[in-house]
Amino acid sequence: MILVLFKKLFGSKRQSSHHQKNAPQPEEVVKKIQQGDLRLRNQFISDYQPFVIKVASRFCKRYIDPARDDEFSIALAAFNEAINQFSHDMGRSFLGFAETVMRRRLIDYLRKEQRFKGQIPYSAFDQEDEEEHYVNPIEIHQALEQYEKQKGIEERRGEIVEFNRNLAVFSIQFTDLVDASPKHEDSRIMLFGIGKLLSEDPELMRLLLSKKQLPIKELLGKVSVSRKTLERNRKYLIAIALINTGSYPYLKEYLHIKEQSKQTFQERREAYE
């Protein structure tokens, strides 16, 4: 219904008098009005009421009824203000300038109205580019954020698929890590350190990858924890080592694999065992 109404107001078949072939340009009319022709001002404002409705409706994202909506009066007054302020030295069209003035006054109006508090439409932040087209930086920013978010989700999904494939070689699934993860922070910190040590030792990693099992015997000679501790946390340590040596930025963030403390394994052992 609104679309039909807009077509009636701005359609090519039933144009207003200011679109007539031989009608003077708005800039010419404004120049005469500024010279003091009051009758011409009233006629000009009347002729351009459909334009005012269009701008106000586009700004508010809904049809503005001239008989009921205050926004029409605000926009109409701003159109009259634009007539007074327009200068031919601006190097732009009068209608483009008038639209800018109307939008500014509508922004001021909405900000003052308590019932619209916190509900200023995104269109209030539209900016005009060099070709007098309006772009909305907020909508653009949100679109980019949504794109980056979706891109991140896809990259995380891809990492998990690839990591799952590598874990399967060790008879481990990604979901196993939830149950395998130590519940206490002290335990996690110590195991992070052991996993990091494993991943940075070429010989230990060679044994891990070739035998497809945790090199417990060799690890016992490098860390001060019991065999039982290593065996109990086999899945977790293998996962830590694989992530540290692989290209898994999102999984590293997910598992918080980082050095959380400078304390030695020995200082943590009593809290864990």
Coordinates of C-alpha atoms in Angstrom, one line a residue:
M1 CA 0.0 0.0 0.0
I2 CA 2.8 2.4 0.9
L3 CA 4.7 1.5 -2.3
V4 CA 1.6 2.3 -4.3
L5 CA 1.2 5.6 -2.6
F6 CA 4.8 6.5 -3.2
K7 CA 4.4 5.7 -6.9
K8 CA 1.5 8.0 -7.1
L9 CA 3.4 10.8 -5.4
F10 CA 6.7 10.3 -7.2
G11 CA 5.9 8.1 -10.3
S12 CA 6.9 9.1 -13.8
K13 CA 3.4 9.1 -15.1
R14 CA 1.9 11.6 -12.6
Q15 CA 4.7 14.0 -11.9
S16 CA 4.3 17.1 -9.8
S17 CA 4.5 20.5 -11.4
H18 CA 8.2 20.9 -10.5
H19 CA 9.1 18.0 -12.8
Q20 CA 7.4 19.5 -15.8
K21 CA 9.6 19.7 -18.9
N22 CA 9.6 23.5 -19.1
A23 CA 9.6 24.2 -15.4
P24 CA 12.6 26.3 -14.1
Q25 CA 15.3 24.7 -12.1
P26 CA 14.9 24.8 -8.3
E27 CA 18.1 26.8 -8.0
E28 CA 16.6 29.5 -10.3
V29 CA 13.3 29.6 -8.3
V30 CA 15.2 29.9 -5.0
K31 CA 17.2 32.8 -6.3
K32 CA 14.0 34.7 -7.1
I33 CA 12.5 33.8 -3.8
Q34 CA 15.6 35.1 -2.0
Q35 CA 15.0 38.4 -3.8
G36 CA 11.7 38.8 -1.9
D37 CA 9.0 37.0 -3.9
L38 CA 6.7 35.8 -1.1
R39 CA 4.1 34.5 -3.5
L40 CA 6.6 32.4 -5.3
R41 CA 8.0 31.0 -2.0
N42 CA 4.5 29.8 -1.0
Q43 CA 3.9 28.2 -4.4
F44 CA 7.4 26.6 -4.4
I45 CA 6.9 25.1 -1.0
S46 CA 3.5 23.8 -1.9
D47 CA 4.9 22.2 -5.2
Y48 CA 7.6 20.4 -3.3
Q49 CA 5.6 19.0 -0.5
P50 CA 5.8 15.5 -2.1
F51 CA 9.5 15.8 -2.0
V52 CA 9.4 16.8 1.7
I53 CA 7.2 13.8 2.5
K54 CA 9.6 11.5 0.6
V55 CA 12.7 12.7 2.5
A56 CA 10.9 12.5 5.9
S57 CA 9.5 9.1 5.2
R58 CA 12.9 7.8 4.0
F59 CA 14.5 9.1 7.1
C60 CA 12.0 7.7 9.5
K61 CA 11.7 4.4 7.7
R62 CA 7.9 4.7 7.5
Y63 CA 5.4 6.7 5.6
I64 CA 4.9 10.2 7.0
D65 CA 1.3 11.4 6.9
P66 CA 1.3 15.2 6.4
A67 CA -2.1 15.5 8.3
R68 CA -1.0 13.6 11.4
D69 CA 2.8 13.3 11.8
D70 CA 4.9 16.1 13.4
E71 CA 7.9 15.0 11.3
F72 CA 6.2 16.4 8.2
S73 CA 5.9 19.9 9.9
I74 CA 9.6 19.7 11.0
A75 CA 10.8 18.7 7.5
L76 CA 8.6 21.4 5.9
A77 CA 10.0 24.1 8.1
A78 CA 13.5 22.8 7.4
F79 CA 12.8 23.0 3.6
N80 CA 11.8 26.7 4.1
E81 CA 15.0 27.2 6.1
A82 CA 17.0 25.7 3.3
I83 CA 15.5 28.3 0.9
N84 CA 16.9 31.0 3.1
Q85 CA 20.3 29.4 3.6
F86 CA 21.0 28.1 0.1
S87 CA 23.9 29.7 -1.8
H88 CA 24.7 29.2 -5.5
D89 CA 28.4 29.2 -4.5
M90 CA 28.0 25.9 -2.7
G91 CA 28.4 24.0 -6.0
R92 CA 25.6 21.6 -5.3
S93 CA 21.9 21.2 -6.1
F94 CA 19.3 22.9 -3.9
L95 CA 17.4 19.7 -3.4
G96 CA 20.5 17.9 -2.1
F97 CA 21.1 20.8 0.3
A98 CA 17.5 20.9 1.4
E99 CA 17.5 17.2 2.1
T100 CA 20.6 17.6 4.3
V101 CA 18.9 20.4 6.3
M102 CA 15.7 18.4 6.7
R103 CA 17.6 15.4 8.0
R104 CA 19.5 17.5 10.5
R105 CA 16.3 19.1 11.9
L106 CA 14.6 15.7 12.1
I107 CA 17.6 14.4 14.1
D108 CA 17.3 17.3 16.5
Y109 CA 13.6 16.7 16.8
L110 CA 13.9 13.0 17.6
R111 CA 16.6 13.7 20.1
K112 CA 14.4 16.1 22.0
E113 CA 11.4 13.8 22.0
Q114 CA 11.5 11.7 25.1
R115 CA 9.2 9.1 23.6
F116 CA 11.9 8.5 20.9
K117 CA 14.7 8.4 23.4
G118 CA 17.1 5.6 22.4
Q119 CA 15.2 4.9 19.2
I120 CA 16.9 7.2 16.7
P121 CA 16.9 5.3 13.4
Y122 CA 20.2 4.3 11.8
S123 CA 19.2 6.6 8.9
A124 CA 19.9 9.5 11.1
F125 CA 23.6 8.8 10.7
D126 CA 23.6 8.7 6.9
Q127 CA 26.3 10.6 5.2
E128 CA 26.4 12.0 1.7
D129 CA 29.2 10.9 -0.6
E130 CA 30.7 12.9 -3.5
E131 CA 27.9 11.9 -5.8
E132 CA 25.2 13.0 -3.4
H133 CA 24.3 9.4 -2.5
Y134 CA 23.7 8.6 1.1
V135 CA 25.8 5.9 2.9
N136 CA 25.3 4.8 6.4
P137 CA 28.6 4.2 8.3
I138 CA 26.8 2.3 11.1
E139 CA 25.2 -0.1 8.7
I140 CA 28.4 -0.6 6.8
H141 CA 30.3 -1.2 10.1
Q142 CA 27.7 -3.8 11.2
A143 CA 27.8 -5.5 7.8
L144 CA 31.6 -5.8 8.1
E145 CA 31.3 -7.1 11.6
Q146 CA 28.8 -9.7 10.6
Y147 CA 31.0 -10.7 7.7
E148 CA 34.1 -11.0 10.0
K149 CA 32.0 -12.9 12.5
Q150 CA 30.7 -15.4 9.9
K151 CA 34.2 -15.7 8.5
G152 CA 35.5 -16.5 12.0
I153 CA 32.8 -19.1 12.6
E154 CA 33.7 -20.8 9.3
E155 CA 37.5 -20.7 10.1
R156 CA 36.8 -22.2 13.6
R157 CA 34.7 -24.9 12.1
G158 CA 37.5 -25.7 9.6
E159 CA 40.1 -25.8 12.3
I160 CA 38.0 -28.3 14.4
V161 CA 37.5 -30.5 11.4
E162 CA 41.2 -30.6 10.7
F163 CA 42.1 -31.0 14.3
N164 CA 39.6 -33.8 14.7
R165 CA 41.3 -35.6 11.8
N166 CA 44.7 -35.3 13.4
L167 CA 43.3 -36.4 16.8
A168 CA 41.7 -39.5 15.3
V169 CA 45.2 -40.9 14.5
F170 CA 45.7 -41.1 18.3
S171 CA 42.2 -42.5 18.9
I172 CA 41.0 -39.2 20.3
Q173 CA 38.0 -37.1 19.5
F174 CA 37.7 -33.3 19.9
T175 CA 34.8 -33.8 22.3
D176 CA 37.0 -36.0 24.5
L177 CA 38.9 -32.9 25.5
V178 CA 36.0 -31.5 27.4
D179 CA 36.1 -34.4 29.9
A180 CA 39.9 -34.7 29.7
S181 CA 40.5 -31.0 30.6
P182 CA 41.6 -30.6 34.2
K183 CA 39.1 -28.9 36.5
H184 CA 41.6 -27.0 38.6
E185 CA 43.6 -24.0 37.3
D186 CA 46.8 -25.2 38.9
S187 CA 46.5 -28.5 37.1
R188 CA 45.9 -26.9 33.8
I189 CA 48.9 -24.6 34.2
M190 CA 51.1 -27.5 34.9
L191 CA 49.8 -29.6 32.0
F192 CA 50.1 -26.6 29.7
G193 CA 53.8 -26.5 30.6
I194 CA 54.3 -30.2 30.0
G195 CA 52.5 -30.0 26.7
K196 CA 54.5 -27.0 25.6
L197 CA 57.7 -28.8 26.6
L198 CA 56.6 -31.8 24.6
S199 CA 55.8 -29.7 21.5
E200 CA 59.2 -27.9 21.7
D201 CA 61.3 -31.1 21.9
P202 CA 62.0 -32.5 18.4
E203 CA 62.8 -36.0 19.7
L204 CA 59.7 -36.2 21.9
M205 CA 57.5 -35.0 19.0
R206 CA 59.2 -37.5 16.7
L207 CA 58.3 -40.3 19.1
L208 CA 54.7 -39.0 19.5
L209 CA 54.1 -38.8 15.8
S210 CA 55.8 -42.0 14.8
K211 CA 54.4 -44.2 17.5
K212 CA 51.1 -42.4 17.8
Q213 CA 51.2 -42.5 21.6
L214 CA 52.5 -40.3 24.4
P215 CA 56.2 -40.9 25.1
I216 CA 55.7 -41.3 28.8
K217 CA 59.0 -43.0 29.6
E218 CA 60.9 -40.1 27.9
L219 CA 58.8 -37.5 29.5
L220 CA 59.3 -38.9 33.0
G221 CA 63.0 -38.0 32.6
K222 CA 62.2 -34.4 31.9
V223 CA 59.3 -33.5 34.3
S224 CA 58.7 -34.1 38.0
V225 CA 55.3 -35.7 37.9
S226 CA 54.3 -39.3 38.3
R227 CA 53.6 -41.8 35.5
K228 CA 50.0 -42.0 36.7
T229 CA 49.7 -38.3 36.1
L230 CA 50.9 -38.5 32.6
E231 CA 48.8 -41.6 31.8
R232 CA 45.7 -40.0 33.2
N233 CA 46.1 -36.9 31.1
R234 CA 47.4 -38.6 28.0
K235 CA 44.6 -37.2 25.7
Y236 CA 45.0 -33.7 27.0
L237 CA 48.8 -33.6 26.7
I238 CA 48.7 -34.9 23.1
A239 CA 46.1 -32.3 22.2
I240 CA 48.2 -29.5 23.7
A241 CA 51.3 -30.7 21.8
L242 CA 49.4 -31.0 18.5
I243 CA 47.8 -27.5 18.8
N244 CA 51.1 -25.9 19.8
T245 CA 52.9 -27.4 16.7
G246 CA 50.0 -26.8 14.3
S247 CA 48.3 -23.8 12.8
Y248 CA 45.3 -23.5 15.1
P249 CA 44.9 -19.9 16.3
Y250 CA 41.3 -20.2 17.2
L251 CA 41.8 -23.5 19.1
K252 CA 44.7 -22.0 21.0
E253 CA 42.4 -19.3 22.1
Y254 CA 39.6 -21.8 22.9
L255 CA 41.9 -23.9 25.1
H256 CA 43.7 -20.9 26.5
I257 CA 47.0 -22.4 25.7
K258 CA 49.5 -19.9 26.9
E259 CA 52.0 -19.5 29.7
Q260 CA 49.8 -18.5 32.7
S261 CA 52.5 -18.6 35.3
K262 CA 56.3 -18.5 35.6
Q263 CA 56.2 -21.0 38.5
T264 CA 58.0 -24.3 38.0
F265 CA 56.3 -27.7 37.7
Q266 CA 57.8 -28.6 41.0
E267 CA 56.0 -25.7 42.8
R268 CA 52.7 -26.8 41.3
R269 CA 53.1 -30.6 41.8
E270 CA 51.8 -30.7 45.4
A271 CA 48.7 -28.8 44.5
Y272 CA 47.9 -31.3 41.8
E273 CA 48.8 -34.7 43.3

